Amino acid sequence: MSQSDTLFDYKHIWHPYSSMINPHPCYTVISAKGVYLKLKNGKNIIDGMSSWWSAIHGYNHPVLNKALKKQIRKMSHVMFGGITHPAAIALCRQLISLTPKKLDCVFLSDSGSVSIEVAIKMLIQYWQSLGQTRKTFLTIRNGYHGDTFAAISVSDPNNSFHKIYHNILLKNLFADAPVSSFHDNWNNSDIISFTKIIEKNSYKIAGVILEPIVQGVGGMRFYHPTYLKKIKILCEYYSIPLIFDEIATGFGRTGKIFAFEHADVIPDILCLGKSITGGTITLAATLTSRYIANTISQSETNCFMHGPTYMGNPLACAVANANIKILKTNIWKKQVYNIEKQLSTSLLPLIDHPYVIDVRVLGAIGVVECSRSVNMLLIQKFFVEHGVWIRPFKKLIYIIPPYIISTQALNKLTNVIIDALNHDFLFL
Ligand SMILES: Cc1ncc(COP(=O)(O)O)c(C=O)c1O
């Protein structure tokens, strides 16, 4: 990795949410193992982000690597149209056995955002099959469901890219986000906004979509399980299908295998992604009920109109399979429980810090909400210099470490956060 490579990257390569004029510098990672990312200068830093919720068992995991190698010897890819293969069959069996009984039809796709597009298209087609044109979705503010068009259209109108694409997006309905937090008492006024909107518009709503329990990019908010229970009752009353986006929360992150288990509520469509392959290759899945799948299949076209080239990619399926097998040992439960305990002990006292307005912990997620936005450039440099990889946004410093993280490494992550709060220049 030469100086000219770094310069080439800076000049020519677009990174997520970045500008091509004067972009923030990127840190070059040359390898990763366990919870460590190795930088090109040879320094190992502790990863607090699990590569955006995905690398739950850590990097370079021998079981995941073995699954990939075994599969690559057979085939890396084969088209999924008119062809099936053992890795996809085994994965879909696993997904069906891991999720509620009702969800027994699986559509595989490339990424979280695409799995949301798929869910939305499924419901548009579902209503068409029932002889109705419905294209309006109801969701809640502060949501985030990805960066493709349908996904943006159900993400928070102020917090996403609605303004830029205003005239192109589907016109959807947004209820106020619940205020009762996960650990607080339930306040019934939280459901009023949603109730009013669904009552008034039920005739045209194709589906309700939400991130259960944790609203991620929209503020790292943990809301009350009763909210989900109330929403389920309203959706059932009006016969409106409910989509849960568990792309970030799925596979144990909140202390339950799926966040909806905190509320004991089952969706009609479930979107999974990110950690489905343990952070190795992109893959997502949209699961739905036999009833919805059959209704769609009785439409004019007799089929569901979606089919990405890399759908059911064998490498991704094989490694997802291995990832779920690790999860099925249930080791993650103890790991996530321990992380939750340790994060609570070390982060919750920060509530008394003058720059902190809230601290929250749920499962393997720790959030420090500050009173001022971070200076991204400086705080990123500070974290790396102090040996950790934490990528805050706006006023939120949060960590979602790999489940395998040791007590010492987690201690280091939280200590560096505490240290950062004592440096005024890291905040705007
Ligand atoms: C809740 C949620 N839904 C959907 C997405 C989009 O997933 P992807 O980035 O794989 O397209 C994300 C990504 O952060 C997410 O957090």
Short mmCIF file of C-alpha atoms and ligand atoms in Angstrom, two decimals:
data_model
loop_
_atom_site.label_atom_id
_atom_site.label_comp_id
_atom_site.label_asym_id
_atom_site.label_seq_id
_atom_site.Cartn_x
_atom_site.Cartn_y
_atom_site.Cartn_z
CA MET A 1 0.00 0.00 0.00
CA SER A 2 1.91 3.00 -1.26
CA GLN A 3 1.44 6.71 -0.72
CA SER A 4 0.14 6.91 -4.28
CA ASP A 5 -2.62 4.38 -3.44
CA THR A 6 -3.81 6.61 -0.59
CA LEU A 7 -3.75 9.60 -2.92
CA PHE A 8 -5.60 7.64 -5.62
CA ASP A 9 -8.30 6.71 -3.10
CA TYR A 10 -8.60 10.31 -1.96
CA LYS A 11 -8.88 11.63 -5.50
CA HIS A 12 -10.97 8.97 -7.24
CA ILE A 13 -12.94 6.80 -4.84
CA TRP A 14 -16.27 7.78 -3.42
CA HIS A 15 -16.79 6.54 0.17
CA PRO A 16 -20.19 6.39 1.94
CA TYR A 17 -21.88 9.75 2.40
CA SER A 18 -18.82 11.65 1.28
CA SER A 19 -17.93 14.47 -1.02
CA MET A 20 -15.39 14.24 -3.85
CA ILE A 21 -14.21 17.77 -3.02
CA ASN A 22 -12.04 17.72 0.06
CA PRO A 23 -13.27 14.42 1.53
CA HIS A 24 -12.40 13.40 5.07
CA PRO A 25 -9.35 11.14 5.11
CA CYS A 26 -9.89 7.38 5.22
CA TYR A 27 -7.85 5.01 7.36
CA THR A 28 -6.38 2.10 5.44
CA VAL A 29 -7.12 -1.29 7.00
CA ILE A 30 -4.89 -4.06 5.69
CA SER A 31 -6.32 -6.97 7.67
CA ALA A 32 -8.70 -7.76 10.48
CA LYS A 33 -8.84 -10.51 13.09
CA GLY A 34 -11.17 -11.01 16.04
CA VAL A 35 -12.04 -7.51 17.24
CA TYR A 36 -8.93 -5.89 15.79
CA LEU A 37 -8.48 -3.89 12.61
CA LYS A 38 -4.86 -3.64 11.48
CA LEU A 39 -3.93 -0.29 9.95
CA LYS A 40 -1.30 0.12 7.27
CA ASN A 41 1.12 1.57 9.83
CA GLY A 42 0.94 -1.78 11.64
CA LYS A 43 -1.20 -0.49 14.51
CA ASN A 44 -4.11 -2.68 15.69
CA ILE A 45 -7.24 -0.83 16.74
CA ILE A 46 -10.28 -2.27 18.54
CA ASP A 47 -13.42 -2.27 16.45
CA GLY A 48 -16.46 -0.84 18.22
CA MET A 49 -18.70 -0.85 15.15
CA SER A 50 -18.78 -4.48 13.92
CA SER A 51 -18.47 -2.93 10.44
CA TRP A 52 -21.91 -1.34 10.83
CA TRP A 53 -23.65 -4.07 12.82
CA SER A 54 -22.41 -6.97 10.72
CA ALA A 55 -19.25 -8.68 12.06
CA ILE A 56 -20.93 -10.15 15.13
CA HIS A 57 -18.46 -13.02 15.67
CA GLY A 58 -15.41 -10.90 14.85
CA TYR A 59 -13.23 -10.82 11.75
CA ASN A 60 -11.48 -13.68 10.02
CA HIS A 61 -13.53 -16.22 11.95
CA PRO A 62 -12.18 -19.73 11.24
CA VAL A 63 -15.63 -21.33 10.94
CA LEU A 64 -16.88 -18.66 8.55
CA ASN A 65 -13.66 -18.79 6.53
CA LYS A 66 -13.89 -22.57 6.31
CA ALA A 67 -17.45 -22.37 5.02
CA LEU A 68 -16.38 -19.90 2.34
CA LYS A 69 -13.41 -22.03 1.28
CA LYS A 70 -15.51 -25.17 1.14
CA GLN A 71 -18.11 -23.44 -1.01
CA ILE A 72 -15.59 -21.76 -3.31
CA ARG A 73 -14.22 -25.17 -4.26
CA LYS A 74 -17.70 -26.12 -5.51
CA MET A 75 -18.82 -22.81 -7.07
CA SER A 76 -18.75 -19.13 -6.17
CA HIS A 77 -21.87 -18.27 -8.03
CA VAL A 78 -24.61 -19.64 -10.20
CA MET A 79 -27.76 -17.89 -11.38
CA PHE A 80 -30.86 -18.50 -9.24
CA GLY A 81 -33.39 -18.29 -12.07
CA GLY A 82 -34.37 -21.85 -12.94
CA ILE A 83 -31.50 -23.18 -10.81
CA THR A 84 -31.22 -23.91 -7.11
CA HIS A 85 -28.31 -25.13 -4.98
CA PRO A 86 -27.67 -26.77 -1.61
CA ALA A 87 -26.27 -23.65 0.10
CA ALA A 88 -29.43 -21.61 -0.57
CA ILE A 89 -31.69 -24.49 0.45
CA ALA A 90 -29.78 -25.02 3.70
CA LEU A 91 -29.81 -21.29 4.48
CA CYS A 92 -33.53 -20.87 3.84
CA ARG A 93 -34.24 -23.91 6.02
CA GLN A 94 -32.21 -22.29 8.79
CA LEU A 95 -33.91 -18.91 8.39
CA ILE A 96 -37.33 -20.53 8.55
CA SER A 97 -36.40 -22.52 11.64
CA LEU A 98 -34.97 -19.44 13.38
CA THR A 99 -37.94 -17.13 12.73
CA PRO A 100 -41.63 -17.44 13.74
CA LYS A 101 -43.54 -20.31 12.13
CA LYS A 102 -45.75 -17.95 10.19
CA LEU A 103 -42.82 -16.69 8.09
CA ASP A 104 -42.15 -19.56 5.76
CA CYS A 105 -41.36 -18.09 2.34
CA VAL A 106 -37.93 -16.56 1.77
CA PHE A 107 -36.77 -14.14 -0.90
CA LEU A 108 -32.99 -13.67 -0.99
CA SER A 109 -31.41 -10.45 -2.23
CA ASP A 110 -28.21 -8.45 -2.23
CA SER A 111 -28.42 -5.90 0.56
CA GLY A 112 -30.59 -4.52 3.33
CA SER A 113 -31.97 -1.70 1.20
CA VAL A 114 -32.92 -4.13 -1.55
CA SER A 115 -34.70 -6.38 0.94
CA ILE A 116 -36.81 -3.33 1.87
CA GLU A 117 -37.55 -2.62 -1.81
CA VAL A 118 -38.59 -6.26 -2.09
CA ALA A 119 -40.90 -6.03 0.94
CA ILE A 120 -42.52 -2.86 -0.41
CA LYS A 121 -42.97 -4.33 -3.89
CA MET A 122 -44.39 -7.48 -2.34
CA LEU A 123 -47.14 -5.52 -0.64
CA ILE A 124 -47.93 -3.41 -3.69
CA GLN A 125 -48.33 -6.63 -5.66
CA TYR A 126 -50.26 -8.25 -2.81
CA TRP A 127 -52.91 -5.52 -2.96
CA GLN A 128 -53.00 -5.66 -6.75
CA SER A 129 -53.81 -9.34 -6.47
CA LEU A 130 -56.66 -8.44 -4.15
CA GLY A 131 -57.95 -6.04 -6.81
CA GLN A 132 -56.82 -2.84 -5.07
CA THR A 133 -54.26 -0.20 -6.00
CA ARG A 134 -52.47 0.63 -2.77
CA LYS A 135 -49.09 2.31 -2.76
CA THR A 136 -49.01 4.29 0.49
CA PHE A 137 -46.97 3.04 3.42
CA LEU A 138 -47.31 4.12 7.02
CA THR A 139 -44.23 4.38 9.17
CA ILE A 140 -42.88 6.42 12.06
CA ARG A 141 -40.56 9.40 12.22
CA ASN A 142 -36.85 8.88 12.94
CA GLY A 143 -36.88 5.66 10.93
CA TYR A 144 -34.18 4.54 8.52
CA HIS A 145 -34.55 1.71 6.04
CA GLY A 146 -31.75 2.21 3.52
CA ASP A 147 -30.66 4.39 0.63
CA THR A 148 -32.59 3.07 -2.37
CA PHE A 149 -35.70 4.95 -3.48
CA ALA A 150 -38.51 3.01 -1.82
CA ALA A 151 -36.37 2.66 1.31
CA ILE A 152 -35.74 6.42 1.46
CA SER A 153 -39.44 7.07 0.98
CA VAL A 154 -40.22 5.27 4.27
CA SER A 155 -37.23 6.75 6.13
CA ASP A 156 -37.52 9.91 8.23
CA PRO A 157 -38.46 12.82 5.96
CA ASN A 158 -36.17 15.28 7.79
CA ASN A 159 -33.32 12.98 8.63
CA SER A 160 -32.86 11.28 5.27
CA PHE A 161 -32.62 12.43 1.68
CA HIS A 162 -36.27 13.29 1.16
CA LYS A 163 -35.54 16.90 0.39
CA ILE A 164 -33.14 16.07 -2.43
CA TYR A 165 -35.51 13.55 -4.05
CA HIS A 166 -38.73 15.19 -2.98
CA ASN A 167 -40.62 14.88 -6.26
CA ILE A 168 -39.57 11.34 -7.02
CA LEU A 169 -40.34 9.51 -3.79
CA LEU A 170 -43.51 7.61 -2.98
CA LYS A 171 -45.77 9.79 -0.83
CA ASN A 172 -45.98 7.98 2.48
CA LEU A 173 -47.44 8.66 5.91
CA PHE A 174 -45.36 9.38 9.01
CA ALA A 175 -46.65 9.02 12.56
CA ASP A 176 -44.83 10.59 15.49
CA ALA A 177 -42.13 8.30 16.83
CA PRO A 178 -42.84 6.90 20.31
CA VAL A 179 -41.34 8.87 23.18
CA SER A 180 -41.58 6.17 25.87
CA SER A 181 -38.17 4.61 25.92
CA PHE A 182 -37.46 0.92 26.29
CA HIS A 183 -36.68 1.10 30.00
CA ASP A 184 -39.33 3.72 30.94
CA ASN A 185 -42.99 3.30 31.74
CA TRP A 186 -45.32 3.13 28.78
CA ASN A 187 -47.21 6.34 28.03
CA ASN A 188 -50.40 5.66 26.09
CA SER A 189 -50.30 9.04 24.36
CA ASP A 190 -47.45 7.64 22.25
CA ILE A 191 -49.86 5.68 20.08
CA ILE A 192 -52.28 8.55 19.37
CA SER A 193 -50.56 9.90 16.26
CA PHE A 194 -50.25 6.45 14.67
CA THR A 195 -53.87 5.57 15.57
CA LYS A 196 -55.25 8.75 14.01
CA ILE A 197 -53.35 8.24 10.77
CA ILE A 198 -54.27 4.59 10.36
CA GLU A 199 -57.94 5.27 11.18
CA LYS A 200 -58.15 8.00 8.57
CA ASN A 201 -56.15 6.30 5.81
CA SER A 202 -56.63 2.59 6.33
CA TYR A 203 -58.39 2.22 2.97
CA LYS A 204 -55.23 3.22 1.09
CA ILE A 205 -52.40 1.94 3.28
CA ALA A 206 -50.51 -0.96 1.68
CA GLY A 207 -48.40 -1.74 4.72
CA VAL A 208 -46.83 -0.50 7.91
CA ILE A 209 -43.05 -0.59 8.17
CA LEU A 210 -40.85 -0.07 11.23
CA GLU A 211 -37.55 -0.92 12.84
CA PRO A 212 -38.70 -2.85 15.92
CA ILE A 213 -37.46 -1.49 19.30
CA VAL A 214 -34.30 0.22 18.02
CA GLN A 215 -34.37 3.14 15.62
CA GLY A 216 -30.77 3.14 14.40
CA VAL A 217 -29.57 5.82 12.01
CA GLY A 218 -32.59 7.96 12.97
CA GLY A 219 -31.15 8.57 16.45
CA MET A 220 -30.16 5.27 18.11
CA ARG A 221 -33.45 5.39 20.03
CA PHE A 222 -34.77 2.40 22.02
CA TYR A 223 -38.55 2.56 22.29
CA HIS A 224 -41.10 0.77 24.42
CA PRO A 225 -42.23 -2.76 23.42
CA THR A 226 -45.86 -1.81 24.14
CA TYR A 227 -45.72 0.46 21.09
CA LEU A 228 -45.17 -2.57 18.88
CA LYS A 229 -47.97 -4.49 20.57
CA LYS A 230 -50.39 -1.60 19.96
CA ILE A 231 -49.31 -1.28 16.34
CA LYS A 232 -49.82 -4.98 15.74
CA ILE A 233 -53.37 -4.75 17.13
CA LEU A 234 -54.16 -1.79 14.86
CA CYS A 235 -52.65 -3.50 11.81
CA GLU A 236 -54.69 -6.62 12.48
CA TYR A 237 -57.86 -4.61 13.01
CA TYR A 238 -57.45 -2.87 9.66
CA SER A 239 -56.00 -5.96 7.89
CA ILE A 240 -52.83 -4.08 6.98
CA PRO A 241 -49.65 -6.17 6.73
CA LEU A 242 -46.79 -5.25 9.05
CA ILE A 243 -43.15 -5.21 7.91
CA PHE A 244 -40.36 -5.36 10.48
CA ASP A 245 -36.94 -4.17 9.42
CA GLU A 246 -34.51 -6.22 11.55
CA ILE A 247 -31.58 -5.51 9.25
CA ALA A 248 -29.63 -3.86 12.07
CA THR A 249 -31.21 -5.52 15.11
CA GLY A 250 -31.51 -9.11 13.90
CA PHE A 251 -29.35 -12.01 15.07
CA GLY A 252 -29.00 -11.13 18.74
CA ARG A 253 -27.87 -7.51 18.85
CA THR A 254 -30.56 -6.37 21.32
CA GLY A 255 -30.27 -9.41 23.61
CA LYS A 256 -33.02 -11.35 21.79
CA ILE A 257 -32.40 -13.16 18.54
CA PHE A 258 -34.84 -10.66 16.95
CA ALA A 259 -35.82 -7.35 18.54
CA PHE A 260 -39.53 -8.04 18.00
CA GLU A 261 -39.26 -10.79 20.63
CA HIS A 262 -39.07 -8.05 23.28
CA ALA A 263 -42.70 -7.30 22.41
CA ASP A 264 -43.77 -10.81 21.51
CA VAL A 265 -45.20 -9.52 18.25
CA ILE A 266 -44.81 -11.27 14.90
CA PRO A 267 -44.66 -9.35 11.60
CA ASP A 268 -46.13 -10.38 8.25
CA ILE A 269 -42.87 -9.57 6.49
CA LEU A 270 -39.39 -9.61 8.00
CA CYS A 271 -36.29 -8.04 6.43
CA LEU A 272 -32.86 -9.36 7.45
CA GLY A 273 -29.38 -8.35 6.34
CA LYS A 274 -26.08 -7.05 7.72
CA SER A 275 -25.01 -9.71 10.28
CA ILE A 276 -26.75 -12.50 8.33
CA THR A 277 -23.31 -13.45 6.93
CA GLY A 278 -21.40 -12.49 10.09
CA GLY A 279 -19.93 -9.50 8.28
CA THR A 280 -18.32 -11.37 5.41
CA ILE A 281 -20.36 -10.87 2.21
CA THR A 282 -23.42 -8.86 1.37
CA LEU A 283 -26.70 -10.77 1.56
CA ALA A 284 -30.25 -10.04 2.69
CA ALA A 285 -33.52 -11.89 3.02
CA THR A 286 -37.17 -10.91 3.01
CA LEU A 287 -39.37 -13.50 4.71
CA THR A 288 -43.11 -13.55 4.46
CA SER A 289 -46.14 -15.66 5.22
CA ARG A 290 -47.53 -18.33 2.93
CA TYR A 291 -50.76 -16.30 2.71
CA ILE A 292 -49.01 -13.15 1.39
CA ALA A 293 -46.74 -15.18 -0.89
CA ASN A 294 -49.68 -17.11 -2.33
CA THR A 295 -51.75 -13.97 -2.82
CA ILE A 296 -48.88 -12.34 -4.73
CA SER A 297 -48.46 -15.50 -6.77
CA GLN A 298 -52.09 -15.33 -7.86
CA SER A 299 -51.56 -11.87 -9.37
CA GLU A 300 -51.89 -11.05 -13.05
CA THR A 301 -48.24 -11.95 -13.61
CA ASN A 302 -48.46 -15.18 -11.56
CA CYS A 303 -45.15 -14.35 -9.95
CA PHE A 304 -43.23 -11.87 -7.87
CA MET A 305 -41.42 -9.44 -10.15
CA HIS A 306 -37.91 -9.25 -8.76
CA GLY A 307 -34.75 -11.22 -9.51
CA PRO A 308 -31.29 -9.77 -8.88
CA THR A 309 -28.33 -11.31 -10.75
CA TYR A 310 -26.54 -12.38 -7.58
CA MET A 311 -29.71 -13.58 -5.84
CA GLY A 312 -28.91 -16.51 -3.56
CA ASN A 313 -25.16 -16.22 -4.18
CA PRO A 314 -23.73 -19.57 -3.00
CA LEU A 315 -20.75 -18.08 -1.16
CA ALA A 316 -22.99 -15.70 0.76
CA CYS A 317 -25.51 -18.47 1.52
CA ALA A 318 -22.78 -20.86 2.69
CA VAL A 319 -21.24 -18.35 5.06
CA ALA A 320 -24.66 -17.21 6.32
CA ASN A 321 -25.38 -20.83 7.08
CA ALA A 322 -22.17 -21.16 9.10
CA ASN A 323 -22.96 -17.87 10.85
CA ILE A 324 -26.41 -19.09 11.90
CA LYS A 325 -24.95 -22.40 13.07
CA ILE A 326 -22.66 -20.44 15.41
CA LEU A 327 -25.66 -18.46 16.63
CA LYS A 328 -27.59 -21.67 17.25
CA THR A 329 -25.01 -22.72 19.84
CA ASN A 330 -26.47 -19.83 21.86
CA ILE A 331 -23.05 -18.59 22.96
CA TRP A 332 -24.13 -15.15 21.76
CA LYS A 333 -26.70 -14.91 24.58
CA LYS A 334 -24.05 -14.90 27.29
CA GLN A 335 -21.74 -12.69 25.20
CA VAL A 336 -24.43 -10.06 24.57
CA TYR A 337 -25.62 -10.26 28.19
CA ASN A 338 -22.07 -9.63 29.44
CA ILE A 339 -21.58 -6.73 27.03
CA GLU A 340 -24.86 -5.21 28.19
CA LYS A 341 -23.82 -5.50 31.84
CA GLN A 342 -20.40 -4.02 31.24
CA LEU A 343 -21.71 -1.18 29.04
CA SER A 344 -24.29 -0.33 31.71
CA THR A 345 -21.66 -0.17 34.43
CA SER A 346 -19.21 1.94 32.47
CA LEU A 347 -21.46 4.18 30.35
CA LEU A 348 -24.61 4.88 32.40
CA PRO A 349 -22.76 7.05 35.00
CA LEU A 350 -21.85 9.42 32.12
CA ILE A 351 -25.34 10.88 32.43
CA ASP A 352 -23.81 13.29 34.98
CA HIS A 353 -21.29 14.60 32.46
CA PRO A 354 -21.98 18.19 31.34
CA TYR A 355 -21.78 17.26 27.60
CA VAL A 356 -24.13 14.30 27.93
CA ILE A 357 -27.91 14.48 27.67
CA ASP A 358 -28.72 10.77 27.64
CA VAL A 359 -27.01 7.39 27.90
CA ARG A 360 -28.70 4.16 26.90
CA VAL A 361 -27.74 0.55 26.70
CA LEU A 362 -29.64 -2.37 25.18
CA GLY A 363 -28.02 -5.72 24.49
CA ALA A 364 -24.70 -5.11 22.74
CA ILE A 365 -25.52 -1.47 21.92
CA GLY A 366 -24.22 1.44 23.97
CA VAL A 367 -25.19 5.02 23.14
CA VAL A 368 -23.96 8.30 24.58
CA GLU A 369 -26.09 11.19 23.34
CA CYS A 370 -24.18 14.43 23.66
CA SER A 371 -25.47 17.99 23.95
CA ARG A 372 -23.23 19.08 21.05
CA SER A 373 -22.45 17.51 17.70
CA VAL A 374 -19.07 15.86 17.38
CA ASN A 375 -16.37 17.28 15.14
CA MET A 376 -16.22 14.23 12.93
CA LEU A 377 -12.76 14.84 11.52
CA LEU A 378 -11.14 15.44 14.89
CA ILE A 379 -12.99 12.82 16.93
CA GLN A 380 -12.28 10.11 14.36
CA LYS A 381 -8.57 10.96 14.53
CA PHE A 382 -8.71 11.01 18.33
CA PHE A 383 -10.31 7.57 18.48
CA VAL A 384 -7.80 6.03 16.06
CA GLU A 385 -4.87 7.59 17.89
CA HIS A 386 -6.24 6.09 21.09
CA GLY A 387 -6.48 2.64 19.54
CA VAL A 388 -10.22 2.27 18.83
CA TRP A 389 -12.56 2.39 15.86
CA ILE A 390 -15.73 4.26 16.76
CA ARG A 391 -17.68 6.21 14.18
CA PRO A 392 -20.10 8.64 15.80
CA PHE A 393 -22.62 10.78 13.94
CA LYS A 394 -24.17 14.10 14.87
CA LYS A 395 -24.53 14.10 18.68
CA LEU A 396 -24.32 10.35 19.04
CA ILE A 397 -21.29 8.39 20.13
CA TYR A 398 -22.32 4.76 20.02
CA ILE A 399 -20.71 1.35 20.01
CA ILE A 400 -21.98 -1.94 18.63
CA PRO A 401 -18.96 -4.22 19.16
CA PRO A 402 -18.56 -7.80 17.94
CA TYR A 403 -20.16 -10.20 20.44
CA ILE A 404 -16.78 -11.89 21.01
CA ILE A 405 -15.18 -8.77 22.47
CA SER A 406 -13.22 -9.35 25.71
CA THR A 407 -13.84 -7.43 28.93
CA GLN A 408 -10.50 -5.66 28.50
CA ALA A 409 -11.13 -4.60 24.91
CA LEU A 410 -14.62 -3.34 25.78
CA ASN A 411 -13.14 -1.49 28.71
CA LYS A 412 -10.74 0.21 26.35
CA LEU A 413 -13.60 1.28 24.04
CA THR A 414 -15.64 2.81 26.86
CA ASN A 415 -12.60 4.46 28.47
CA VAL A 416 -11.72 6.18 25.21
CA ILE A 417 -15.32 7.44 24.91
CA ILE A 418 -15.07 8.84 28.45
CA ASP A 419 -11.75 10.43 27.59
CA ALA A 420 -13.19 12.00 24.42
CA LEU A 421 -15.96 13.65 26.44
CA ASN A 422 -13.29 15.51 28.39
CA HIS A 423 -11.84 17.12 25.26
CA ASP A 424 -13.87 20.18 24.38
CA PHE A 425 -12.25 20.61 20.93
CA LEU A 426 -13.76 17.29 19.73
CA PHE A 427 -17.24 18.87 19.79
CA LEU A 428 -18.74 21.61 17.65
C1 LIG B 1 -32.51 -0.61 9.90
C2 LIG B 1 -31.81 -0.60 8.58
N1 LIG B 1 -32.49 -0.94 7.48
C3 LIG B 1 -31.90 -0.99 6.28
C4 LIG B 1 -30.57 -0.66 6.12
C5 LIG B 1 -29.93 -0.70 4.76
O1 LIG B 1 -29.11 -1.81 4.65
P1 LIG B 1 -27.92 -1.84 3.55
O2 LIG B 1 -26.94 -0.78 3.97
O3 LIG B 1 -27.38 -3.22 3.62
O4 LIG B 1 -28.55 -1.53 2.25
C6 LIG B 1 -29.83 -0.29 7.24
C7 LIG B 1 -28.42 0.10 7.11
O5 LIG B 1 -27.82 0.72 7.96
C8 LIG B 1 -30.46 -0.25 8.51
O6 LIG B 1 -29.80 0.11 9.61
#
